[in-house]
Short mmCIF file of C-alpha atoms in Angstrom, two decimals:
data_model
loop_
_atom_site.label_atom_id
_atom_site.label_comp_id
_atom_site.label_asym_id
_atom_site.label_seq_id
_atom_site.Cartn_x
_atom_site.Cartn_y
_atom_site.Cartn_z
CA MET A 1 -13.17 -31.38 -22.58
CA ASN A 2 -9.75 -29.74 -22.87
CA ASN A 3 -8.40 -27.57 -20.06
CA GLU A 4 -8.67 -24.31 -22.00
CA GLN A 5 -12.37 -24.90 -22.51
CA LEU A 6 -12.83 -25.94 -18.88
CA VAL A 7 -11.33 -22.67 -17.62
CA LYS A 8 -13.28 -20.71 -20.23
CA ASP A 9 -16.54 -22.31 -19.02
CA LEU A 10 -15.59 -21.80 -15.37
CA THR A 11 -15.09 -18.05 -15.89
CA ALA A 12 -18.07 -17.52 -18.22
CA LYS A 13 -21.55 -16.16 -17.45
CA ASP A 14 -23.43 -19.43 -18.03
CA GLU A 15 -23.89 -20.59 -14.44
CA GLN A 16 -24.77 -24.18 -15.30
CA LYS A 17 -21.73 -24.66 -17.55
CA ALA A 18 -19.51 -22.93 -15.02
CA PHE A 19 -20.63 -25.17 -12.17
CA CYS A 20 -20.12 -28.28 -14.30
CA ALA A 21 -16.59 -27.09 -15.07
CA ALA A 22 -15.92 -26.51 -11.37
CA GLN A 23 -17.17 -30.00 -10.55
CA GLU A 24 -15.00 -31.57 -13.23
CA ILE A 25 -11.87 -29.77 -12.00
CA ILE A 26 -12.45 -30.79 -8.37
CA ASN A 27 -13.86 -34.30 -8.88
CA LYS A 28 -11.17 -35.30 -11.37
CA THR A 29 -8.38 -33.53 -9.46
CA ASN A 30 -7.49 -31.63 -12.63
CA THR A 31 -4.40 -29.76 -11.44
CA GLU A 32 -3.48 -28.76 -15.00
CA ALA A 33 -6.76 -26.88 -15.40
CA PHE A 34 -6.27 -25.27 -11.98
CA LYS A 35 -2.75 -24.18 -12.96
CA LEU A 36 -4.16 -22.63 -16.13
CA LEU A 37 -6.75 -20.80 -14.02
CA ALA A 38 -4.02 -19.63 -11.61
CA ASP A 39 -1.89 -18.34 -14.51
CA LYS A 40 -4.85 -16.37 -15.88
CA SER A 41 -6.15 -15.08 -12.55
CA GLU A 42 -4.22 -11.80 -12.56
CA PHE A 43 -5.95 -10.87 -15.82
CA LEU A 44 -9.47 -11.61 -14.54
CA PHE A 45 -11.79 -8.92 -13.20
CA ASP A 46 -12.58 -9.16 -9.49
CA PHE A 47 -16.23 -10.04 -10.11
CA VAL A 48 -15.13 -12.95 -12.32
CA LYS A 49 -12.78 -14.22 -9.59
CA ASN A 50 -15.60 -13.94 -7.08
CA ASN A 51 -17.89 -15.97 -9.34
CA VAL A 52 -15.19 -18.62 -9.83
CA SER A 53 -14.64 -18.83 -6.07
CA LYS A 54 -18.36 -19.36 -5.45
CA ARG A 55 -18.54 -22.08 -8.10
CA LEU A 56 -15.49 -23.94 -6.78
CA ASN A 57 -16.81 -23.68 -3.22
CA LYS A 58 -20.13 -25.12 -4.31
CA ALA A 59 -18.37 -28.02 -6.05
CA ILE A 60 -16.38 -29.05 -2.96
CA ASN A 61 -18.02 -31.49 -0.57
CA GLN A 62 -17.25 -34.19 1.98
CA ASN A 63 -16.72 -36.73 -0.79
CA ASN A 64 -14.08 -34.84 -2.76
CA TYR A 65 -12.40 -32.39 -0.38
CA ARG A 66 -9.33 -34.64 -0.08
CA ASN A 67 -8.68 -33.95 -3.77
CA LEU A 68 -7.73 -30.41 -2.78
CA PHE A 69 -4.40 -31.57 -1.38
CA ALA A 70 -3.20 -32.11 -4.95
CA PHE A 71 -3.85 -28.42 -5.71
CA LEU A 72 -1.56 -27.27 -2.90
CA LYS A 73 1.43 -27.57 -5.23
CA ILE A 74 0.05 -24.64 -7.28
CA TYR A 75 -0.09 -21.47 -5.20
CA CYS A 76 -2.67 -18.90 -6.25
CA PRO A 77 -3.50 -16.08 -3.80
CA ASP A 78 -6.81 -15.39 -5.53
CA PHE A 79 -8.17 -18.85 -4.71
CA GLU A 80 -6.25 -19.85 -1.58
CA ASP A 81 -9.25 -19.06 0.63
CA VAL A 82 -11.42 -21.35 -1.49
CA ILE A 83 -8.99 -24.23 -1.09
CA ILE A 84 -7.95 -23.74 2.52
CA GLY A 85 -11.34 -22.50 3.69
CA SER A 86 -12.93 -25.64 2.26
CA LEU A 87 -10.33 -27.90 3.86
CA ALA A 88 -10.83 -26.12 7.19
CA LYS A 89 -14.53 -27.05 7.10
CA PHE A 90 -13.52 -30.69 7.31
CA ALA A 91 -10.54 -30.18 9.62
CA ASN A 92 -9.60 -32.84 12.12
CA GLU A 93 -6.49 -33.88 14.02
CA GLU A 94 -5.22 -35.98 11.13
CA MET A 95 -5.55 -33.08 8.66
CA THR A 96 -3.79 -30.71 11.06
CA ASP A 97 -0.89 -33.17 11.32
CA GLU A 98 -0.72 -33.34 7.51
CA MET A 99 -0.65 -29.57 7.27
CA LEU A 100 2.08 -29.36 9.88
CA GLU A 101 4.14 -31.81 7.84
CA LEU A 102 3.64 -29.68 4.73
CA LEU A 103 4.60 -26.58 6.69
CA GLU A 104 7.84 -28.24 7.73
CA GLN A 105 8.77 -30.21 4.63
CA GLY A 106 6.63 -29.07 1.71
CA SER A 107 7.48 -26.85 -1.24
CA ASP A 108 7.21 -23.08 -0.79
CA GLU A 109 3.75 -23.24 -2.37
CA GLU A 110 2.61 -25.96 0.02
CA LYS A 111 4.10 -24.09 2.97
CA ALA A 112 2.18 -20.95 2.02
CA TYR A 113 -1.09 -22.90 1.89
CA ALA A 114 -0.30 -24.71 5.13
CA ALA A 115 0.42 -21.42 6.89
CA LYS A 116 -2.96 -20.19 5.64
CA TYR A 117 -4.58 -23.30 7.13
CA PHE A 118 -3.29 -22.38 10.57
CA SER A 119 -4.94 -18.96 10.29
CA TYR A 120 -8.24 -20.86 9.95
CA ILE A 121 -7.30 -23.53 12.51
CA PRO A 122 -4.99 -21.70 14.97
CA ASP A 123 -3.39 -24.77 16.52
CA THR A 124 -0.27 -23.63 18.38
CA ILE A 125 1.48 -26.87 17.42
CA ALA A 126 2.70 -24.90 14.36
CA ILE A 127 3.83 -21.78 16.20
CA ASP A 128 7.60 -22.35 16.00
CA ASP A 129 7.54 -23.00 12.26
CA LEU A 130 5.27 -20.01 11.66
CA ILE A 131 7.61 -17.69 13.57
CA GLN A 132 10.48 -19.00 11.46
CA TYR A 133 8.62 -18.23 8.22
CA ALA A 134 6.96 -14.96 9.22
CA PHE A 135 9.93 -12.83 8.15
CA GLU A 136 10.88 -14.83 5.04
CA ASP A 137 11.54 -13.25 1.62
CA ASN A 138 8.67 -15.32 0.22
CA GLU A 139 5.89 -12.76 0.71
CA ALA A 140 2.97 -15.18 0.46
CA LEU A 141 4.48 -17.52 3.04
CA ALA A 142 5.49 -14.65 5.33
CA PHE A 143 2.06 -13.00 5.14
CA ASN A 144 0.14 -16.22 5.79
CA ALA A 145 2.46 -17.14 8.66
CA ALA A 146 1.94 -13.71 10.24
CA LYS A 147 -1.83 -14.03 9.73
CA ALA A 148 -1.81 -17.39 11.51
CA LEU A 149 0.31 -16.03 14.37
CA GLY A 150 -2.17 -13.19 14.76
CA ALA A 151 -5.00 -15.72 14.99
CA MET A 152 -2.99 -17.44 17.74
CA ASN A 153 -2.26 -14.17 19.56
CA ALA A 154 1.43 -15.11 19.48
CA ASP A 155 2.87 -12.20 21.45
CA ILE A 156 6.47 -13.36 21.09
CA ALA A 157 6.25 -12.92 17.30
CA TYR A 158 4.46 -9.58 17.66
CA GLN A 159 7.20 -8.24 19.96
CA LYS A 160 9.88 -9.43 17.55
CA ALA A 161 8.26 -7.41 14.76
CA ILE A 162 7.93 -4.32 16.98
CA GLU A 163 11.66 -4.56 17.78
CA LEU A 164 12.51 -4.94 14.08
CA LEU A 165 10.86 -1.58 13.37
CA ASN A 166 13.96 -0.01 14.93
CA SER A 167 16.39 -1.92 12.70
CA ASP A 168 19.01 -0.11 10.62
CA ASP A 169 18.10 -2.44 7.76
CA GLU A 170 15.26 -0.75 5.87
CA PHE A 171 14.15 -4.02 4.27
CA ALA A 172 13.92 -5.65 7.70
CA VAL A 173 11.76 -2.73 8.82
CA LEU A 174 9.44 -3.19 5.84
CA LYS A 175 9.17 -6.92 6.58
CA ALA A 176 8.23 -6.05 10.16
CA VAL A 177 5.56 -3.63 8.92
CA LYS A 178 4.08 -6.26 6.60
CA PHE A 179 4.09 -8.77 9.45
CA LEU A 180 2.23 -6.36 11.74
CA VAL A 181 -0.34 -5.57 9.06
CA ALA A 182 -1.03 -9.30 8.57
CA TYR A 183 -1.02 -9.88 12.35
CA GLU A 184 -3.86 -7.30 12.62
CA ASN A 185 -3.22 -5.64 15.97
CA LYS A 186 -4.11 -1.95 15.81
CA ASN A 187 -1.78 -1.25 18.72
CA ALA A 188 1.01 -1.55 16.16
CA VAL A 189 -0.16 1.51 14.19
CA GLU A 190 1.67 4.07 16.32
CA PRO A 191 5.08 2.34 16.14
CA ILE A 192 4.56 1.79 12.40
CA LEU A 193 3.81 5.49 11.89
CA LYS A 194 6.95 6.40 13.84
CA ALA A 195 9.03 3.97 11.78
CA MET A 196 7.62 5.54 8.61
CA GLU A 197 8.59 9.01 9.87
CA HIS A 198 12.32 8.19 9.75
CA SER A 199 12.45 5.64 6.93
CA SER A 200 13.90 6.00 3.43
CA MET A 201 11.08 3.64 2.35
CA SER A 202 8.35 5.82 3.82
CA GLU A 203 6.06 5.52 0.77
CA ASN A 204 6.16 1.71 0.98
CA ILE A 205 5.36 1.78 4.70
CA ALA A 206 2.59 4.37 4.26
CA GLY A 207 0.97 2.13 1.63
CA GLU A 208 0.70 -0.69 4.17
CA ILE A 209 -0.87 1.29 7.03
CA PRO A 210 -4.45 1.51 5.65
CA TYR A 211 -4.61 -2.29 5.65
CA ILE A 212 -4.34 -2.38 9.43
CA GLN A 213 -6.38 0.76 10.16
CA SER A 214 -8.08 3.08 7.71
CA ILE A 215 -6.72 6.59 7.18
CA MET A 216 -10.19 7.99 7.84
CA GLU A 217 -10.30 6.27 11.21
CA LEU A 218 -6.83 7.56 12.04
CA LEU A 219 -7.70 11.12 11.01
CA THR A 220 -10.71 11.15 13.30
CA THR A 221 -9.23 9.31 16.30
CA TYR A 222 -5.44 9.57 16.35
CA GLU A 223 -4.06 12.33 18.55
CA ASP A 224 -0.94 13.19 16.53
CA LYS A 225 -2.50 14.26 13.22
CA SER A 226 0.89 15.30 11.83
CA LEU A 227 1.96 11.65 11.52
CA VAL A 228 -1.33 10.67 9.89
CA LEU A 229 -0.99 13.59 7.48
CA LEU A 230 2.56 12.44 6.75
CA CYS A 231 1.12 9.05 5.87
CA VAL A 232 -1.28 10.69 3.38
CA ASP A 233 1.61 12.76 1.99
CA ASN A 234 3.71 9.64 1.45
CA ILE A 235 0.83 7.79 -0.18
CA LEU A 236 0.41 10.66 -2.64
CA SER A 237 4.15 10.59 -3.36
CA GLY A 238 4.14 6.86 -4.03
CA LEU A 239 0.84 6.64 -5.92
CA GLY A 240 1.32 5.47 -9.50
CA GLU A 241 5.01 4.75 -8.98
CA ILE A 242 5.65 2.63 -5.88
CA LEU A 243 1.96 2.13 -5.07
CA PRO A 244 -0.47 0.89 -7.76
CA LEU A 245 -3.17 3.35 -8.78
CA ASN A 246 -5.98 0.89 -8.10
CA GLN A 247 -5.13 1.08 -4.40
CA ILE A 248 -6.86 4.47 -4.20
CA PHE A 249 -9.97 2.54 -3.13
CA CYS A 250 -8.13 0.85 -0.25
CA PHE A 251 -6.63 4.19 0.73
CA GLU A 252 -10.11 5.85 0.58
CA LEU A 253 -8.47 8.88 -0.99
CA PHE A 254 -11.73 10.51 -2.09
CA GLU A 255 -13.01 10.38 1.50
CA VAL A 256 -9.65 11.41 2.96
CA LEU A 257 -9.28 14.45 0.71
CA SER A 258 -12.93 15.44 1.27
CA PHE A 259 -12.24 15.31 5.00
CA LEU A 260 -9.07 17.42 4.65
CA ILE A 261 -10.89 20.06 2.62
CA GLU A 262 -13.51 20.51 5.35
CA TYR A 263 -10.89 20.18 8.07
CA ASN A 264 -8.76 22.94 6.62
CA ILE A 265 -11.60 25.36 6.09
CA LYS A 266 -11.91 25.36 9.89
CA ASN A 267 -8.38 24.65 11.10
CA LYS A 268 -6.05 26.30 8.56
CA ASP A 269 -3.40 23.61 9.04
CA SER A 270 -0.29 24.31 6.95
CA GLN A 271 0.64 20.62 6.64
CA ALA A 272 -2.85 19.77 5.38
CA ALA A 273 -2.63 22.72 2.97
CA ALA A 274 0.60 21.39 1.44
CA ILE A 275 -0.97 17.93 1.09
CA LEU A 276 -4.11 19.28 -0.60
CA LEU A 277 -2.02 21.26 -3.09
CA LYS A 278 0.11 18.20 -3.74
CA ALA A 279 -3.05 16.13 -4.30
CA LEU A 280 -4.44 18.70 -6.76
CA SER A 281 -1.25 18.56 -8.82
CA LYS A 282 -1.02 14.76 -8.62
CA PHE A 283 -4.58 14.08 -9.71
CA GLU A 284 -4.48 16.69 -12.45
CA MET A 285 -1.45 14.84 -13.86
CA LEU A 286 -3.11 11.42 -13.50
CA ASN A 287 -6.41 12.57 -14.96
CA GLU A 288 -5.01 14.42 -17.97
CA ASN A 289 -2.20 12.06 -19.00
CA GLU A 290 -3.50 8.73 -20.25
CA GLU A 291 -0.01 7.21 -20.11
CA TYR A 292 -0.43 6.91 -16.33
CA THR A 293 -3.83 5.20 -16.46
CA PHE A 294 -3.66 3.27 -19.74
CA ASP A 295 -3.61 -0.16 -18.05
CA GLU A 296 -6.11 0.70 -15.31
CA ASP A 297 -9.70 -0.53 -15.24
CA LYS A 298 -12.74 1.71 -15.73
CA ASN A 299 -13.48 2.00 -12.00
CA THR A 300 -9.98 3.21 -11.18
CA LYS A 301 -10.02 5.79 -13.99
CA GLN A 302 -13.43 7.01 -12.85
CA GLU A 303 -12.28 7.33 -9.24
CA ILE A 304 -9.22 9.34 -10.33
CA ASN A 305 -11.50 11.63 -12.33
CA GLU A 306 -13.87 12.08 -9.39
CA ILE A 307 -11.03 12.90 -6.99
CA TYR A 308 -9.64 15.43 -9.47
CA ASN A 309 -13.08 17.04 -9.88
CA LEU A 310 -13.48 17.18 -6.09
CA LEU A 311 -10.24 19.14 -5.82
CA LYS A 312 -10.57 21.22 -8.97
CA ASN A 313 -14.07 22.38 -8.06
CA GLN A 314 -13.02 24.03 -4.81
CA GLN A 315 -13.34 27.80 -4.95
CA GLU A 316 -10.35 29.94 -5.92
CA TYR A 317 -10.31 31.59 -2.50
CA PHE A 318 -9.91 28.15 -0.92
CA TRP A 319 -6.81 27.36 -2.97
CA ASN A 320 -5.39 30.85 -2.38
CA ALA A 321 -5.76 30.24 1.35
CA GLN A 322 -3.89 26.92 1.07
CA LYS A 323 -1.08 28.58 -0.89
CA ASN A 324 -0.71 31.27 1.76
CA LEU A 325 -0.57 28.65 4.52
CA VAL A 326 2.22 26.54 3.01
CA LYS A 327 5.03 28.92 3.98
CA ASN A 328 4.29 28.12 7.63
CA GLU A 329 5.66 24.63 6.94
CA LEU A 330 9.15 26.17 6.64
CA ASN A 331 9.27 26.88 10.35
CA PRO A 332 12.68 25.61 11.61
CA SER A 333 10.98 23.95 14.60
CA LEU A 334 9.19 21.49 12.29
CA PRO A 335 10.69 18.18 11.10
CA ASN A 336 12.79 18.32 7.93
CA TYR A 337 10.44 16.00 6.00
CA ARG A 338 7.64 18.54 6.33
CA THR A 339 9.93 21.32 5.13
CA SER A 340 11.03 19.21 2.14
CA SER A 341 7.46 18.43 1.15
CA ALA A 342 6.45 22.09 1.41
CA LEU A 343 9.45 23.23 -0.66
CA ARG A 344 8.40 20.96 -3.50
CA VAL A 345 4.89 22.42 -3.40
CA ILE A 346 6.28 25.99 -3.31
CA ALA A 347 8.47 25.25 -6.32
CA GLU A 348 5.66 23.62 -8.29
CA TYR A 349 3.11 26.38 -7.69
CA ASN A 350 5.63 29.23 -7.86
CA LEU A 351 4.53 30.56 -4.45
CA THR A 352 6.42 33.85 -4.34
CA GLN A 353 4.69 34.71 -1.06
CA ALA A 354 6.96 32.11 0.57
CA ALA A 355 10.20 33.55 -0.84
CA GLU A 356 11.55 35.00 2.42
CA GLU A 357 10.89 31.78 4.32
CA VAL A 358 12.65 29.80 1.57
CA LYS A 359 15.67 32.10 1.66
CA SER A 360 15.94 31.66 5.42
CA LEU A 361 16.57 27.95 4.80
CA LEU A 362 19.86 28.81 3.11
CA ASN A 363 21.26 29.10 6.65
CA SER A 364 20.48 25.41 7.23
CA GLU A 365 23.26 22.89 7.78
CA ASN A 366 21.11 20.19 6.17
CA GLU A 367 22.44 19.74 2.63
CA ILE A 368 19.23 18.18 1.34
CA LEU A 369 17.21 21.19 2.50
CA LEU A 370 19.81 23.51 0.97
CA CYS A 371 19.39 21.78 -2.39
CA GLU A 372 15.61 21.91 -2.21
CA ALA A 373 15.64 25.56 -1.16
CA VAL A 374 17.86 26.44 -4.13
CA ILE A 375 15.54 24.52 -6.48
CA ALA A 376 12.55 26.43 -5.08
CA LEU A 377 14.30 29.79 -5.46
CA LYS A 378 15.25 28.87 -9.04
CA ASN A 379 11.55 28.31 -9.79
CA LEU A 380 10.73 31.63 -8.12
CA ASN A 381 13.40 33.41 -10.23
CA MET A 382 15.10 34.68 -7.07
CA LEU A 383 18.57 33.14 -7.27
CA ASP A 384 20.13 36.52 -8.05
CA ARG A 385 19.42 37.61 -4.46
CA ILE A 386 21.56 34.99 -2.73
CA ASN A 387 25.27 34.63 -1.93
CA LYS A 388 26.11 31.83 -4.35
CA ASP A 389 29.69 31.24 -3.19
CA GLU A 390 28.60 30.98 0.42
CA ILE A 391 25.95 28.40 -0.42
CA ILE A 392 28.29 26.24 -2.52
CA GLY A 393 30.94 26.45 0.21
CA LYS A 394 28.54 24.96 2.76
CA VAL A 395 27.92 21.79 0.73
CA LYS A 396 30.36 18.90 1.18
CA ASP A 397 28.57 16.16 -0.81
CA GLU A 398 29.95 16.34 -4.36
CA ASN A 399 26.69 15.31 -6.05
CA LYS A 400 24.67 17.91 -4.18
CA LYS A 401 27.34 20.53 -4.81
CA ALA A 402 27.24 19.78 -8.54
CA LEU A 403 23.44 20.06 -8.53
CA ILE A 404 23.52 23.44 -6.79
CA GLN A 405 26.26 24.70 -9.13
CA SER A 406 24.23 23.68 -12.16
CA LEU A 407 21.29 25.68 -10.81
CA ILE A 408 22.97 28.89 -9.69
CA CYS A 409 25.98 29.31 -11.98
#
C-alpha cells in the first residue's frame, strides 16, 4: 500500500482500516508515511487528529515501541504526545540516557521530542540542558523545555523568567511569558499582567495569559480587576489580527462578555463599559464581513455569531448607560492606556457627551494622547473649538505633528 493511501485510511471513518494503517506505520517504521501525516496535520479537523492519535496509541505496544525513535526526526506537535507518551510508558534508565543524548546532540526536532520526554519523566539529570533551551527561538523546543522544568519544579529557571519580564527587550519579555505559561505556576500571573501593562506587545502577552489561568477565574478571584479588564481589552484588540479567531474558545469570550454585562449592570465600571462597546463593534465587524472569517471552521463562525447576538440583544438603555460611562475613563488619574482605549471608543461611537473630557486632554504633555484626542474631536466635528496653533506647537515628533496637521488644517 502506498503512503498516500495509508494516511488516507488512517484518517478515514472505517475503524478497522484505520487501525490496520496505524499498525503498518508503526510496525514497519514507515517514517515517510508519518511525515506525510505530519505535513497534512494542520489541515485536519481536531476530531480527526484525536481519532488518529487513538489509533496510533492502540497500535503501539511493548514489541514495537522502540520503532518510535525513528519518528523523532519528524517533529509534529499534533502527535508528539502519542509518540512521547507511548515511550514514557516503557521508560527505563537506558531510555532516559538515550533521551538525554538526543537532548544534547540531536537535531532540533529530536531535541523538542526529548524535552517533551522529560516533562513525562522529570529526571533532573536533564535540568541544565533544559534551562539552556527554555528561552530558545525554536518555540517547540523552548515550550517543551519549560514544560519539563515545570514538572521538575525548577525554581532557578522560574526565577530567571520572572526577572526577564522586566527586560527592555520586548521579545525577551514575550519569551519569558511563554516560558511561564508552559511552566504552569499560577503565581506568575500577577507579574505577567504587570509586564503586559507596560509592553508594546501587550496583545501578544494578553493572548498567552488564559493558558495559565482562565480569564473567568481571574475576573472572579483577582483583586485588581483593572489589569484583568486590560487583558480582555488587549485580547479584543489582537483578535483576528495578532491572535487567531479560533482562540475565542480558549479565551472563553462568550462567558467573559456575559459576565461583564451582568457585572456592569450592578457596578457601572467605566473600563468595563469601554470594553463592552469595543466588543460590540469588533464582533459586529467579524460577524458581518466574511473576509475575516472565510478560512475559519463552522464552530468558530457560530461562536462569533453567538457572541455578537449576545451583545446586540442587550437593551438600548444598557448600551446608552455604557456610552455615558466611557467619559469617566478620561480621568487624568487613570493610566494612559485606559485613556487611549476610551478615546478610540468615543471616536468610533461619536460620543458627543464626552466632548468636554476629550478637550481637556489637549492640555496633556503626552503626544500620543494629544493625537488620539484630536482624532476623537475630528470624529465629533468639534475641531473648530480648539486652538490649533497651540496644539501643533506642543508636538515635537514630526510624524505625530504631520498627523495632527492633516486633521486640523
